[in-house]
Amino acid sequence: MTHDGGPPPHTRNHWAKSDRQNRRRIHLLEHHLADVGACFEALMRQPTIKKRLAATAGLEDLGESLVARLSAFAALHDIGKVNMGFQTQIWNSDELRWGPRPTRASHVNEMVPVITDRDYETADWFFERLGWDDLLGWDESGGTTACAMLIATLSHHGRPLSLDSELMENPAIWCRYGDLDPEECVERVGRLLRLWFPAAFAAGGQPLPCAPAFQHMFLGLCTWADWMGSDERYFRFCDQPDDDYIETARRRADRAVSALGLDVSLQRDRFRLKGVPEFAGLFGIDGPPNAIQRAATREVPLKRGLVIVESETGSGKTEAALWRFAGMYRKGLVDGLYFALPTRSAAVQIHGRVERFVSGLFPDCTPPVVLAVPGYDPGNHAEGVAMRYREPREEVGQRGDRPWASENPKRYLAAQFAVGTVDQAMLGALQVKNAHMRAACLARNLLIVDEVHASDTYMGAVLEALLNSHLGAGGHALLMSATLGSVARSRLLGRESGNVDEVPTLDEAVRTPYPAVSTSTDTGGSLIEVGESDQDKRVNIEASPTMHDFDGTARRALEAARRGARVLVVRNTVGHAMSTQMALEELAGADDAGLLFKLKGRTTLHHGRFAACDRAMLDRRVEEVLGRGRQPGGRVVVGTQTLEQSLDIDADLLLTDLCPVDVLLQRIGRLHRHSGIDRPNAHASPACIVLTPPGNDLARLLADGRNANGLGPKGHVYPRLAILEATRRLVAEHDEWRIPEMNRLLVERATHPDVLERIAGKMGEDWVEDETRAQGIRLSDRQFAKGHLVRRDLSFLDDNQQVQFADAEERVRTRLGDDRVRLDFAPRQPSPFDGSQGIDELAVSVRWLPDCAVHGAIAATAMDGGFTFQVGQKCFQYDRLGLRLWEQSQPVSDPARAGKLTPSAC
């Protein structure tokens, strides 16, 4: 609506939203409060969301009166905007006719002096005008629960409101200025609340639950409702008072919930009528579900909260998880799913598979599958085009093909179907802005976590907290692993029984069946033996103490490729991978040109230090060269850990650095992955060569971290020497690894605490000290994680300071050591593989830029096949081999020096 030509509407009525380009366009405060209250109501009409909130209070359901009371609290989220320091911030000088402009103010922290009674003058009239005594009557805990709920709704900006705010009381901003009177506005809101939600004020209504977890889930849903109610595409501005506006708000809220894909009632009804499609047709697989897929879906009750699927790489765990989801969705147990992967590239790879699954499940009207990876746009074939956040103005139904949940990373988990990194889910458990909304959005969906064994101690603790929150709200989670150790399994399954620290003995752990499906119970856990797998693979394995012999490694790979083998070379660090690639290129003759891995005609390798667009092209090219439909002939592909996960590749021979056994089994999973491939006679059986330090001596890694290739306490990638030594011994003891028959034995004999203690004791005092130090670091990481977790067991009122988030200046991370600086380039630089692809940013390790402050865009200098740039005294080159650091201080723009960069500093 537009104003009537009199004084500007923002000087006559309290506003909540304004147009930055046209300050005369406002949305009244009372209308915005109605919008958010109506959105909360609409969320509560979604059965799954409502059940999740009820579960946090230990209730089966929420009655009409309680839903109305919660909606009223949600509507009060912006009540602090009645203050004149907020209202007059958009007034121009001509409109300030009643004296100086009131002190500029926000609307959240300004409420602290009022609700704590430090500003007693304002508090007296504020709560009286609002009719607060009626709201206190909803509370059976003497008013503490109602006060906690008020604090929760005022925390909707993403961080718990601190009652110890140092903001001084300022009664002046709560006084009348011109035609605006905060007292009158609060009194009007109080009257409107009773009109909007009459069931809330009816006698004998359901009381507010006092459980702290309920307060936290309410906050998440309230924040979600505010995000929805603040979207002008659904809630157009209205600057005229209207006592009946609530009906408009409710219609708009229902429209928004439907448009955002939150109301799945019609979708589920159509799905139930048609039933779940046949497994073979849904996944394009010739034949019925295999043993692990049947066990995950048919032998574990669908109502179980936590399920762990353990099976070897390539055995169909992904299909098992998705098939189980289909059954759960049909039963109304979940509304959607979030598929969490350990890396961004893995998420991009799986996204297409989930899209095909969802399309097969809902062929008539396929819901979108959001790629929850900042910087990647699935609409551009996942080629790494950055998704820039925008504030769209399109009408509902005219927003293009981009789902609302994909417009901002904070909304990713609001999608019905999304695939992304596990980090995005973990942010719902960490003290980061809008963590409560993330967790509330995720609660209605099945959380699938792949490669759960890949979590380090810190991430493991965060994952446990996430599961506690998710399952505690009645949610469902399915975890997948090829190599989960007994310690991790015990912690995950012991959540309900409280036996998280009970670890089976080594003999018990080794005897545990594999493959298997486990589920949590109130007594600990229940495990279902799947039986024999049809993925039986016998791998010839040997150790070669040639980890630093790049020429020897390259020669061995090249000789196998000349015999027609597809060879995969996996190094622990980018530096060793680059050195191996250079040695390979020097050894290759003219007749060997076709044996080297190329992307668009340029010889290259695969690792994580490529720009997003180049990495996406590399992923696709690796799958073309080593995938199911590969062409005959030899080829060598060199890379790092980026080749371990999610890429659907199949090699005849694997050369790999020594690494922990669970990682080694992941790499071995890339051998002979598919049947029906024509292989050279010399490589008819899968073979793995493990590259170890000279003399197979790991002891020197304790003292010397130079050239450690990621191993040992000074190598940083795989620091625990006892695990590495245990893995090396397993390679020496067993020249044939039978997969999956030996998986449990191999994992436990290299990761079980008893084994590691025994090895360290036999190796000497230095090893004991190293293992003790490693254990201390693990405990420290776990404690560090606990210090950054959202405390859903504490009240916003009674435990106000304990629920506060970490200092806003401190970066709370989802994984330790994941500090990367993003460098922007202006202008964009062409890709060394495809000049039509522009590179506008690169991620650089913070350890490469320890003392460099990066401000603004970086200027780059073009060179043949790439570009160079400088940050402070650090010089870099980006080309077909990826990003490299040049440690000298001379600028790399010098053409004479640009070609002499080496990967030694990588």
PDB file of C-alpha atoms in Angstrom, residues 738-892:
ATOM      1  CA  ARG A 738      40.667 -60.473   1.254  1.00  0.00           C
ATOM      2  CA  ILE A 739      38.058 -57.736   1.034  1.00  0.00           C
ATOM      3  CA  PRO A 740      35.612 -57.532   2.807  1.00  0.00           C
ATOM      4  CA  GLU A 741      36.410 -60.702   4.775  1.00  0.00           C
ATOM      5  CA  MET A 742      39.438 -59.122   6.472  1.00  0.00           C
ATOM      6  CA  ASN A 743      38.146 -55.561   6.861  1.00  0.00           C
ATOM      7  CA  ARG A 744      37.235 -55.861  10.525  1.00  0.00           C
ATOM      8  CA  LEU A 745      40.502 -57.614  11.376  1.00  0.00           C
ATOM      9  CA  LEU A 746      42.596 -55.036   9.531  1.00  0.00           C
ATOM     10  CA  VAL A 747      40.871 -52.009  11.027  1.00  0.00           C
ATOM     11  CA  GLU A 748      40.908 -53.251  14.615  1.00  0.00           C
ATOM     12  CA  ARG A 749      44.506 -54.466  14.474  1.00  0.00           C
ATOM     13  CA  ALA A 750      45.617 -50.992  13.428  1.00  0.00           C
ATOM     14  CA  THR A 751      43.314 -48.753  15.465  1.00  0.00           C
ATOM     15  CA  HIS A 752      42.270 -50.554  18.659  1.00  0.00           C
ATOM     16  CA  PRO A 753      43.723 -48.874  21.780  1.00  0.00           C
ATOM     17  CA  ASP A 754      45.215 -52.164  23.049  1.00  0.00           C
ATOM     18  CA  VAL A 755      47.146 -52.656  19.801  1.00  0.00           C
ATOM     19  CA  LEU A 756      48.513 -49.129  19.734  1.00  0.00           C
ATOM     20  CA  GLU A 757      49.619 -49.318  23.369  1.00  0.00           C
ATOM     21  CA  ARG A 758      51.389 -52.614  22.730  1.00  0.00           C
ATOM     22  CA  ILE A 759      53.215 -51.330  19.635  1.00  0.00           C
ATOM     23  CA  ALA A 760      54.356 -48.133  21.333  1.00  0.00           C
ATOM     24  CA  GLY A 761      55.623 -50.123  24.326  1.00  0.00           C
ATOM     25  CA  LYS A 762      57.690 -52.453  22.160  1.00  0.00           C
ATOM     26  CA  MET A 763      59.126 -49.664  19.999  1.00  0.00           C
ATOM     27  CA  GLY A 764      60.618 -47.742  22.900  1.00  0.00           C
ATOM     28  CA  GLU A 765      60.222 -44.774  25.187  1.00  0.00           C
ATOM     29  CA  ASP A 766      60.076 -42.214  22.375  1.00  0.00           C
ATOM     30  CA  TRP A 767      57.137 -44.060  20.845  1.00  0.00           C
ATOM     31  CA  VAL A 768      55.340 -44.261  24.178  1.00  0.00           C
ATOM     32  CA  GLU A 769      55.773 -40.520  24.602  1.00  0.00           C
ATOM     33  CA  ASP A 770      54.480 -39.931  21.073  1.00  0.00           C
ATOM     34  CA  GLU A 771      51.398 -42.087  21.644  1.00  0.00           C
ATOM     35  CA  THR A 772      50.775 -40.393  24.992  1.00  0.00           C
ATOM     36  CA  ARG A 773      51.080 -37.037  23.290  1.00  0.00           C
ATOM     37  CA  ALA A 774      48.679 -38.186  20.557  1.00  0.00           C
ATOM     38  CA  GLN A 775      46.156 -39.286  23.161  1.00  0.00           C
ATOM     39  CA  GLY A 776      46.517 -35.939  24.898  1.00  0.00           C
ATOM     40  CA  ILE A 777      45.892 -34.117  21.644  1.00  0.00           C
ATOM     41  CA  ARG A 778      42.775 -36.204  21.065  1.00  0.00           C
ATOM     42  CA  LEU A 779      41.461 -35.351  24.518  1.00  0.00           C
ATOM     43  CA  SER A 780      42.342 -31.711  23.978  1.00  0.00           C
ATOM     44  CA  ASP A 781      40.558 -31.665  20.616  1.00  0.00           C
ATOM     45  CA  ARG A 782      37.484 -33.219  22.188  1.00  0.00           C
ATOM     46  CA  GLN A 783      37.481 -30.648  24.983  1.00  0.00           C
ATOM     47  CA  PHE A 784      38.066 -27.868  22.483  1.00  0.00           C
ATOM     48  CA  ALA A 785      35.058 -29.080  20.526  1.00  0.00           C
ATOM     49  CA  LYS A 786      32.909 -29.241  23.645  1.00  0.00           C
ATOM     50  CA  GLY A 787      33.769 -25.628  24.388  1.00  0.00           C
ATOM     51  CA  HIS A 788      32.242 -24.584  21.061  1.00  0.00           C
ATOM     52  CA  LEU A 789      29.057 -26.643  21.119  1.00  0.00           C
ATOM     53  CA  VAL A 790      25.555 -25.240  21.556  1.00  0.00           C
ATOM     54  CA  ARG A 791      24.407 -26.111  25.096  1.00  0.00           C
ATOM     55  CA  ARG A 792      20.868 -27.298  24.444  1.00  0.00           C
ATOM     56  CA  ASP A 793      20.709 -28.746  27.943  1.00  0.00           C
ATOM     57  CA  LEU A 794      20.788 -25.261  29.483  1.00  0.00           C
ATOM     58  CA  SER A 795      18.050 -22.645  29.859  1.00  0.00           C
ATOM     59  CA  PHE A 796      18.180 -19.217  28.242  1.00  0.00           C
ATOM     60  CA  LEU A 797      17.209 -17.719  31.590  1.00  0.00           C
ATOM     61  CA  ASP A 798      18.640 -19.824  34.415  1.00  0.00           C
ATOM     62  CA  ASP A 799      21.907 -20.561  32.601  1.00  0.00           C
ATOM     63  CA  ASN A 800      22.067 -17.449  30.474  1.00  0.00           C
ATOM     64  CA  GLN A 801      25.823 -16.948  30.505  1.00  0.00           C
ATOM     65  CA  GLN A 802      26.592 -20.614  29.874  1.00  0.00           C
ATOM     66  CA  VAL A 803      24.490 -20.654  26.689  1.00  0.00           C
ATOM     67  CA  GLN A 804      26.309 -17.658  25.217  1.00  0.00           C
ATOM     68  CA  PHE A 805      28.264 -18.211  22.018  1.00  0.00           C
ATOM     69  CA  ALA A 806      32.004 -17.775  21.677  1.00  0.00           C
ATOM     70  CA  ASP A 807      33.408 -14.311  21.111  1.00  0.00           C
ATOM     71  CA  ALA A 808      32.118 -13.003  17.786  1.00  0.00           C
ATOM     72  CA  GLU A 809      35.692 -12.347  16.692  1.00  0.00           C
ATOM     73  CA  GLU A 810      36.708 -15.954  17.217  1.00  0.00           C
ATOM     74  CA  ARG A 811      36.227 -18.278  14.295  1.00  0.00           C
ATOM     75  CA  VAL A 812      34.470 -21.458  15.338  1.00  0.00           C
ATOM     76  CA  ARG A 813      35.384 -24.127  12.821  1.00  0.00           C
ATOM     77  CA  THR A 814      33.859 -27.448  11.857  1.00  0.00           C
ATOM     78  CA  ARG A 815      37.300 -29.015  11.509  1.00  0.00           C
ATOM     79  CA  LEU A 816      40.658 -28.268  13.065  1.00  0.00           C
ATOM     80  CA  GLY A 817      43.305 -26.799  10.814  1.00  0.00           C
ATOM     81  CA  ASP A 818      40.813 -25.879   8.096  1.00  0.00           C
ATOM     82  CA  ASP A 819      42.019 -22.291   7.851  1.00  0.00           C
ATOM     83  CA  ARG A 820      42.111 -21.093   4.290  1.00  0.00           C
ATOM     84  CA  VAL A 821      42.313 -17.599   2.911  1.00  0.00           C
ATOM     85  CA  ARG A 822      40.229 -16.905  -0.173  1.00  0.00           C
ATOM     86  CA  LEU A 823      41.983 -14.647  -2.643  1.00  0.00           C
ATOM     87  CA  ASP A 824      39.870 -12.731  -5.158  1.00  0.00           C
ATOM     88  CA  PHE A 825      41.255 -11.797  -8.563  1.00  0.00           C
ATOM     89  CA  ALA A 826      40.386  -8.748 -10.615  1.00  0.00           C
ATOM     90  CA  PRO A 827      40.101  -9.210 -13.476  1.00  0.00           C
ATOM     91  CA  ARG A 828      39.232 -12.909 -13.584  1.00  0.00           C
ATOM     92  CA  GLN A 829      42.012 -15.139 -14.855  1.00  0.00           C
ATOM     93  CA  PRO A 830      41.538 -17.757 -17.591  1.00  0.00           C
ATOM     94  CA  SER A 831      41.727 -21.435 -16.686  1.00  0.00           C
ATOM     95  CA  PRO A 832      44.895 -23.190 -17.960  1.00  0.00           C
ATOM     96  CA  PHE A 833      42.615 -25.906 -19.340  1.00  0.00           C
ATOM     97  CA  ASP A 834      39.747 -23.881 -20.786  1.00  0.00           C
ATOM     98  CA  GLY A 835      40.163 -20.203 -21.534  1.00  0.00           C
ATOM     99  CA  SER A 836      36.390 -19.696 -21.518  1.00  0.00           C
ATOM    100  CA  GLN A 837      36.342 -20.574 -17.816  1.00  0.00           C
ATOM    101  CA  GLY A 838      37.198 -17.620 -15.596  1.00  0.00           C
ATOM    102  CA  ILE A 839      38.935 -17.980 -12.225  1.00  0.00           C
ATOM    103  CA  ASP A 840      37.928 -15.251  -9.811  1.00  0.00           C
ATOM    104  CA  GLU A 841      39.146 -16.810  -6.559  1.00  0.00           C
ATOM    105  CA  LEU A 842      41.572 -19.330  -5.093  1.00  0.00           C
ATOM    106  CA  ALA A 843      41.806 -20.804  -1.595  1.00  0.00           C
ATOM    107  CA  VAL A 844      45.288 -20.560  -0.075  1.00  0.00           C
ATOM    108  CA  SER A 845      46.429 -22.202   3.143  1.00  0.00           C
ATOM    109  CA  VAL A 846      46.825 -19.701   5.949  1.00  0.00           C
ATOM    110  CA  ARG A 847      50.225 -21.235   6.769  1.00  0.00           C
ATOM    111  CA  TRP A 848      51.427 -19.908   3.429  1.00  0.00           C
ATOM    112  CA  LEU A 849      50.333 -16.418   4.412  1.00  0.00           C
ATOM    113  CA  PRO A 850      51.178 -16.213   8.123  1.00  0.00           C
ATOM    114  CA  ASP A 851      51.966 -12.515   8.185  1.00  0.00           C
ATOM    115  CA  CYS A 852      50.114 -11.281   5.117  1.00  0.00           C
ATOM    116  CA  ALA A 853      47.034  -9.132   5.458  1.00  0.00           C
ATOM    117  CA  VAL A 854      44.889  -9.555   2.349  1.00  0.00           C
ATOM    118  CA  HIS A 855      42.847  -6.531   1.391  1.00  0.00           C
ATOM    119  CA  GLY A 856      40.797  -6.343  -1.785  1.00  0.00           C
ATOM    120  CA  ALA A 857      41.345  -8.120  -5.058  1.00  0.00           C
ATOM    121  CA  ILE A 858      44.719  -9.515  -6.131  1.00  0.00           C
ATOM    122  CA  ALA A 859      46.308  -8.490  -9.394  1.00  0.00           C
ATOM    123  CA  ALA A 860      47.724 -11.385 -11.418  1.00  0.00           C
ATOM    124  CA  THR A 861      50.213 -11.559 -14.284  1.00  0.00           C
ATOM    125  CA  ALA A 862      49.330 -13.797 -17.203  1.00  0.00           C
ATOM    126  CA  MET A 863      51.864 -16.350 -18.403  1.00  0.00           C
ATOM    127  CA  ASP A 864      51.723 -19.118 -20.947  1.00  0.00           C
ATOM    128  CA  GLY A 865      49.329 -21.710 -19.566  1.00  0.00           C
ATOM    129  CA  GLY A 866      48.496 -19.928 -16.333  1.00  0.00           C
ATOM    130  CA  PHE A 867      49.208 -16.882 -14.221  1.00  0.00           C
ATOM    131  CA  THR A 868      51.343 -15.691 -11.328  1.00  0.00           C
ATOM    132  CA  PHE A 869      50.570 -13.395  -8.415  1.00  0.00           C
ATOM    133  CA  GLN A 870      52.124 -12.067  -5.245  1.00  0.00           C
ATOM    134  CA  VAL A 871      50.742 -11.558  -1.719  1.00  0.00           C
ATOM    135  CA  GLY A 872      53.135  -9.659   0.495  1.00  0.00           C
ATOM    136  CA  GLN A 873      56.505 -11.374   0.033  1.00  0.00           C
ATOM    137  CA  LYS A 874      54.899 -14.657  -1.015  1.00  0.00           C
ATOM    138  CA  CYS A 875      54.832 -15.489  -4.707  1.00  0.00           C
ATOM    139  CA  PHE A 876      52.583 -18.031  -6.382  1.00  0.00           C
ATOM    140  CA  GLN A 877      52.074 -19.688  -9.735  1.00  0.00           C
ATOM    141  CA  TYR A 878      48.891 -21.315 -10.995  1.00  0.00           C
ATOM    142  CA  ASP A 879      48.957 -23.514 -14.059  1.00  0.00           C
ATOM    143  CA  ARG A 880      48.181 -27.054 -15.265  1.00  0.00           C
ATOM    144  CA  LEU A 881      49.810 -28.468 -12.098  1.00  0.00           C
ATOM    145  CA  GLY A 882      47.653 -26.361  -9.782  1.00  0.00           C
ATOM    146  CA  LEU A 883      48.714 -23.774  -7.203  1.00  0.00           C
ATOM    147  CA  ARG A 884      52.364 -23.647  -6.153  1.00  0.00           C
ATOM    148  CA  LEU A 885      54.292 -21.459  -3.757  1.00  0.00           C
ATOM    149  CA  TRP A 886      57.620 -19.886  -4.633  1.00  0.00           C
ATOM    150  CA  GLU A 887      59.405 -19.165  -1.364  1.00  0.00           C
ATOM    151  CA  GLN A 888      61.885 -16.546  -2.603  1.00  0.00           C
ATOM    152  CA  SER A 889      61.028 -12.879  -2.305  1.00  0.00           C
ATOM    153  CA  GLN A 890      61.458 -11.916  -5.964  1.00  0.00           C
ATOM    154  CA  PRO A 891      58.208 -11.213  -7.796  1.00  0.00           C
ATOM    155  CA  VAL A 892      57.227 -14.099 -10.035  1.00  0.00           C
TER     156      VAL A 892
END
